[in-house]
Each structure stands twice: as structure tokens, then as C-alpha cells.
XYZ file of C-alpha atoms in Angstrom:
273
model
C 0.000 0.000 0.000
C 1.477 3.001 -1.039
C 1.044 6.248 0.923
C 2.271 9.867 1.491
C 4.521 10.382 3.610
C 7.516 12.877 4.851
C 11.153 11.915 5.884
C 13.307 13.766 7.831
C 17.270 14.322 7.759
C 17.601 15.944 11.283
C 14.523 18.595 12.503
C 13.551 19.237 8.488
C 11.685 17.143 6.055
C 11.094 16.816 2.068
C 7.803 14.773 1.091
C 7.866 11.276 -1.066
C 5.731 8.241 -1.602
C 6.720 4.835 -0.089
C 5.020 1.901 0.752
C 4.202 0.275 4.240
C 7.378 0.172 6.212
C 7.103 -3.179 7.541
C 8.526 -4.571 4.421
C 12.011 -3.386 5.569
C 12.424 -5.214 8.292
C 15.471 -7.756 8.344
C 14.847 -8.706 12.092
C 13.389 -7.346 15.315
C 13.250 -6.856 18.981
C 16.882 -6.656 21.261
C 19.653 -8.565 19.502
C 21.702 -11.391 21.665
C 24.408 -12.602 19.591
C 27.932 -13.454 21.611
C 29.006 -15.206 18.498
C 30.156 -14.089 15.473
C 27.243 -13.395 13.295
C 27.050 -13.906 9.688
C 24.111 -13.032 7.340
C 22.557 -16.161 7.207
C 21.681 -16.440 11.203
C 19.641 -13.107 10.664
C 15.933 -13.921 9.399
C 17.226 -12.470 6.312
C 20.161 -11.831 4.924
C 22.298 -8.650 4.018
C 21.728 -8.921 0.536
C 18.031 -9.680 1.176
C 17.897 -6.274 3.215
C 19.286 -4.319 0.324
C 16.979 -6.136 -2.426
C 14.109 -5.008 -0.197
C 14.972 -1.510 -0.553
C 15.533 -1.652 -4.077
C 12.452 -3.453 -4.607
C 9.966 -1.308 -2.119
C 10.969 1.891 -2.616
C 8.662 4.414 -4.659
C 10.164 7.603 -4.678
C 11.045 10.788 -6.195
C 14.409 12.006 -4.220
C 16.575 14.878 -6.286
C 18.492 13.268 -8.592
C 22.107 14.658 -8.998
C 25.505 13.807 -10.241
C 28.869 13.610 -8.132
C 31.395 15.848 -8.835
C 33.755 14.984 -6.604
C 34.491 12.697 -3.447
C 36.108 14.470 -0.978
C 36.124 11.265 1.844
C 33.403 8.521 2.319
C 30.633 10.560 3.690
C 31.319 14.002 1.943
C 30.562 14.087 -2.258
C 30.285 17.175 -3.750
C 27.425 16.835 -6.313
C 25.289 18.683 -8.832
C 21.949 19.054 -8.706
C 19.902 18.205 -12.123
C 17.199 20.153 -11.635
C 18.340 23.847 -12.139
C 15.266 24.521 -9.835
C 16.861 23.534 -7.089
C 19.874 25.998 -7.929
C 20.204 28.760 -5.115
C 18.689 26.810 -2.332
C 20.635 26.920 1.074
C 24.143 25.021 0.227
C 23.126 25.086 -3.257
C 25.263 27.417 -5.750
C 23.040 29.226 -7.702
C 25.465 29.447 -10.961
C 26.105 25.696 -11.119
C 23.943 23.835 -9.060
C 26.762 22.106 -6.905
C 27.188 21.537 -3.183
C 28.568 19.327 -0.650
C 26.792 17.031 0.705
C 27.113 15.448 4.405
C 25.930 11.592 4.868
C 23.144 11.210 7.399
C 23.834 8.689 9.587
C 27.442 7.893 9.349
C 30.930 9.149 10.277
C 33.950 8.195 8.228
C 37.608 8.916 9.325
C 38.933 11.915 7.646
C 41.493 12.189 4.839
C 42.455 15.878 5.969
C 41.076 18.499 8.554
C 41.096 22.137 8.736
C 40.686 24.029 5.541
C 37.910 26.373 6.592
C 37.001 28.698 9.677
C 40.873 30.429 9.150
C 42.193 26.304 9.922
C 44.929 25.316 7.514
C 44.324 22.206 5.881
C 46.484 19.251 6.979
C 45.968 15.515 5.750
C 45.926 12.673 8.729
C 47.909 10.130 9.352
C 47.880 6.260 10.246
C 44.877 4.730 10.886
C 42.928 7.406 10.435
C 44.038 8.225 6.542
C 43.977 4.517 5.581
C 40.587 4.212 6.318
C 39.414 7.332 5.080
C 41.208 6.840 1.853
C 39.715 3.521 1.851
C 36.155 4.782 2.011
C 36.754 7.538 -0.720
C 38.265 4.712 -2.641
C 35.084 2.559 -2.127
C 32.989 5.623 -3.204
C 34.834 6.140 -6.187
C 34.863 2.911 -7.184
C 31.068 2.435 -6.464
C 29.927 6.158 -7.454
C 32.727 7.638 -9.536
C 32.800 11.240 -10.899
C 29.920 11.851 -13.178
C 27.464 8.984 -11.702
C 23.999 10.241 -11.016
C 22.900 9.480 -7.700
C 19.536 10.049 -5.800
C 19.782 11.663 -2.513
C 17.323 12.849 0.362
C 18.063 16.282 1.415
C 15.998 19.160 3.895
C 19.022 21.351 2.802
C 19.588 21.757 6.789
C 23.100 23.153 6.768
C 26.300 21.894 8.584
C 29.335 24.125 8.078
C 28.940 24.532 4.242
C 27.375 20.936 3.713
C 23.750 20.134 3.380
C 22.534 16.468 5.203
C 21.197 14.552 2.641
C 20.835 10.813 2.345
C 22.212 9.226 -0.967
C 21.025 6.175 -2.983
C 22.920 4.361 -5.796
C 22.284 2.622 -9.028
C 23.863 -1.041 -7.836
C 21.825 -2.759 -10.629
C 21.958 -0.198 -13.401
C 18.703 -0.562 -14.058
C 17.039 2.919 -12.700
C 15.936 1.987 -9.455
C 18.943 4.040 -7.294
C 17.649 2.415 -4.363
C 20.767 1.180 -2.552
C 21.560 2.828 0.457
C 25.570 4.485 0.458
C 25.273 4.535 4.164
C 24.183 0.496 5.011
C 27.219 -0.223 2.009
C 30.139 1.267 3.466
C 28.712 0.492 7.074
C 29.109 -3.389 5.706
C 32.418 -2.921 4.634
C 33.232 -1.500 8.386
C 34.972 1.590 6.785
C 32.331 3.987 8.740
C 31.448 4.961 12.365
C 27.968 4.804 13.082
C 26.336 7.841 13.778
C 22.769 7.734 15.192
C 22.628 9.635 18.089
C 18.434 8.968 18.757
C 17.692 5.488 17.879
C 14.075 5.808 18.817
C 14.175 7.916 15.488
C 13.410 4.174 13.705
C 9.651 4.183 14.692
C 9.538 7.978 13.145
C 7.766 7.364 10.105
C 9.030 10.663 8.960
C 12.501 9.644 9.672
C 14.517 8.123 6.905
C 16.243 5.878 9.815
C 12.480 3.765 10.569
C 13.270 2.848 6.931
C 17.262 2.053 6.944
C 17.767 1.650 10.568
C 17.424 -2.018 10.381
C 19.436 -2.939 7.738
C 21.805 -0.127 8.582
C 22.264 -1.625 12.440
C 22.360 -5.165 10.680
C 25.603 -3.402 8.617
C 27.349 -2.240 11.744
C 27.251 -5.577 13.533
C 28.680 -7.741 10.613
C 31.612 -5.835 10.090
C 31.958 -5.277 13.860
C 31.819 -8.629 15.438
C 33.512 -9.975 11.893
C 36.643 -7.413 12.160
C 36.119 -6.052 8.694
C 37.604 -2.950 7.336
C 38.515 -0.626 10.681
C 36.918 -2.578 13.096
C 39.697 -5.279 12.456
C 41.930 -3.080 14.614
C 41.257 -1.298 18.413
C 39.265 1.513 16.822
C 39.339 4.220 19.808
C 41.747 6.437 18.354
C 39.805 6.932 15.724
C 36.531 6.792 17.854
C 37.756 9.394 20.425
C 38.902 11.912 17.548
C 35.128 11.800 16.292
C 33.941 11.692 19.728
C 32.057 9.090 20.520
C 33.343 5.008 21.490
C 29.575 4.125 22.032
C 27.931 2.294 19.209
C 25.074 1.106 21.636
C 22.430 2.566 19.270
C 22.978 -0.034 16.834
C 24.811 -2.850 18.931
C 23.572 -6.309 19.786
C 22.465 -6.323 23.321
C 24.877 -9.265 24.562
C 22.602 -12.006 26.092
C 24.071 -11.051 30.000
C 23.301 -7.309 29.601
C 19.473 -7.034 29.551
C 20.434 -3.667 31.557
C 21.533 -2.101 28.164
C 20.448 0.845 26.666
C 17.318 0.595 23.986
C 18.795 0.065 20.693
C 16.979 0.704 17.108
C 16.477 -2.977 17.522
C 13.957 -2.764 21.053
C 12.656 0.766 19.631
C 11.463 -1.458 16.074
C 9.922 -4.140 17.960
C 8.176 -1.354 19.796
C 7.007 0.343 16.744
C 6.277 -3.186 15.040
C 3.934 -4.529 18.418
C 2.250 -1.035 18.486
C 1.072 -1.381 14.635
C 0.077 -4.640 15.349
C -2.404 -4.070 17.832
């Protein structure tokens, strides 16, 4: 059943169509998993998850084309529709502007550059992984792609939060998420600060969160990408070493704070009724 609806990137919202939101769902209620997980002990798989959002999506995001990668969760793009030209973050002579990833938070290949900061490129762990996750966008979403993306145009610094979708099957649909992807390939830091944002409707998270926390806790418990190493250095210079939004409650820690998992199973036993 399709319906109206409005998603939100942060306080604003842009309006879209999708369909009943329990189609998204890869699993539910508070995770206990001590072992390694793979794919196949969820009630669907990874893959599954993403073919689900390719195939339930109906949607009409602003379609745009990247310009440039600047690190995994920062393109600079260009918006199609000339229309759009001049909105906040939007340059009203070309139509291009940086966009900042809802929902994640990549290392950094350099900081500084604006505010009167010199620029200065990072070092160690913190520049392999962030050239890592550039390299994984441009590999994925190189310069010219088009790309659908979500966007209030909500302003951080001189980035607008948006939400981007990609093309994975070339065949129109630009319905896989960039954020659950490079969350898989553990080359992002979560970054959902209000999990109970899942059973928000108007929250692009109640229809990503899922497959999204699914993304975190295969590359976490698996060691893939950073996660393979101790990752507080580069936790602690983004400020946060607490991924209990999006963790598996271990099954001796009932006392654990309510994940997007327990907020879901809320939402789902609520709509139920």
C-alpha cells in the first residue's frame, strides 16, 4: 500500500511516496548474539535487506551527479534540476554543493581548511581508512554517476545532510543505500545519536535503521575494514566510542540501553495491535 509520507534528515523534512514500512524489516526486537554473526543467522540476509529496498521503494528524491568525493561521507554533487539551484548550500550558478551523509561518520582524509584552519591531511589509521572509504565511493559512485539523494538542505558548516542512494543494478531503481554499504564494509562509524528515530515514520532511519544496524554488527563482530583493529583512536577523535544505538544487546546485559532494535519491535507490536 502506497502512501504519502515525509522523511526527515535531522529537525527538516522533504515529502515522497513509499510503501508500508514493515517490508524493511530484516529482524526485530533486542539482539543477543555473543558469536560471530554472519548473514545467514539473521531472518534475512544482508543482501536480502538491500533487495528489499531496491524493490519497495517508490520515490522521487533529487536526482544529482557527483562531482567529486572528498572522503566517504562528503561528495560534492550537482543538482539536475536547475530549480533547485540557489537553495541553502546550493550554488546558484552551477547547481553544486557538498553534501554530508546522514547517519554515518567516516575517518577523515584531511582536517582544517575552513574557519581560518589550515588544511592538513591525517595520518595512520585514520588516513587509511578514510582513503579507503573515498576509494570505495569512487569505485562504487565515480565522478559523473547520477545518484539520488534525500536532502531538507539543513546546513552543517557549508554541507547540506542529505541521504544518498545508488544505481547497484543499473537498471534505474537508485535504491541502494551508500550509508548500510560502506557500514558493511566496516569503513564507517555509526552515527545515530536517537535510535528511537526508527519508529519515526518521517525519519529516513524507521526505513534504513534495520538494515543499517544489521551493517554495523557484521563488520563489527567480523573485524572487517577498521573494526579489524582497536578503533578508539579513531573513535575518540570523532567523539564518541559508544555504538550502543545499533549494537547487539549481549545475552548477559538485559540492563543495556534501547537500541533501534527494542525501539522497532516497539514500533512493530504497536502497529500490530
Amino acid at each position: 500500500m502506497n502512501k504519502k509520507i515525509k522523511i526527515t534528515l535531522g529537525t527538516a523534512a522533504i515529502s515522497l511516496a513509499a510503501i508500508a514500512p514493515a517490508a524493511f524489516v530484516v529482524s526485530c526486537g533486542s539482539e543477543n548474539k555473543d558469536s560471530k554473526p554472519t548473514f545467514e543467522s539473521r531472518n534475512n540476509t544482508f543482501e536480502k535487506a538491500l533487495q528489499t529496498l531496491k524493490s519497495s521503494y517508490s520515490i522521487e528524491p533529487y536526482k544529482v551527479k557527483i562531482v567529486n568525493w572528498h572522503d566517504g561521507d562528503t561528495p560534492k554533487v550537482k543538482f539536475l534540476d536547475k530549480k533547485i539551484w540557489g537553495r541553502p548550500g546550493v550554488d546558484i550558478k552551477t547547481g553544486i554543493a557538498k553534501i554530508r551523509i546522514a547517519s554515518i561518520d567516516t575517518p577523515e582524509i584531511g582536517t582544517g581548511g575552513y574557519g581560518g584552519k589550515p588544511y592538513a591531511p591525517t595520518t595512520g589509521d585514520e588516513y587509511k581508512y578514510a582513503k579507503a572509504g573515498k576509494d570505495l565511493a569512487d569505485k562504487i559512485m565515480p565522478v559523473g554517476t547520477t545518484v539520488s539523494v534525500f536532502t531538507s538542505f539543513s546546513q552543517t558548516y557549508d554541507r547540506i545532510a542529505g541521504s544518498i542512494f545508488f544505481d547497484s543494478d543499473n537498471n534505474g531503481s537508485f535504491e541502494s543505500s551508500w550509508a548500510v554499504t560502506i557500514m558493511n564494509k566496516g569503513l564507517t562509524l555509526p552515527f545515530v545519536s536517537s535510535p528511537n528515530d526508527v519508529i519515526d515514520e518521517n525519519n529516513i532511519l524507521h526505513y534504513i535503521g534495520i538494515p543499517f544496524a544489521d551493517a554495523f554488527n557484521y563488520a563489527y563482530n567480523n573485524k572487517i575494514g577498521m573494526f579489524s583493529k582497536n578503533i578508539e583512536e579513531i573513535s575518540k577523535i570523532h567523539g564518541s566510542t559508544d555504538f550502543s544505538s545499533v549494537k547487539w544487546h549481549s545475552a548477559d546485559n538485559d540492563s543495556a540501553p534501547r537500541n533501534v532494535y527494542d525501539y522497532y519491535k516497539a514500533w512493530e507490536e504497536i502497529n500490530a495491535e
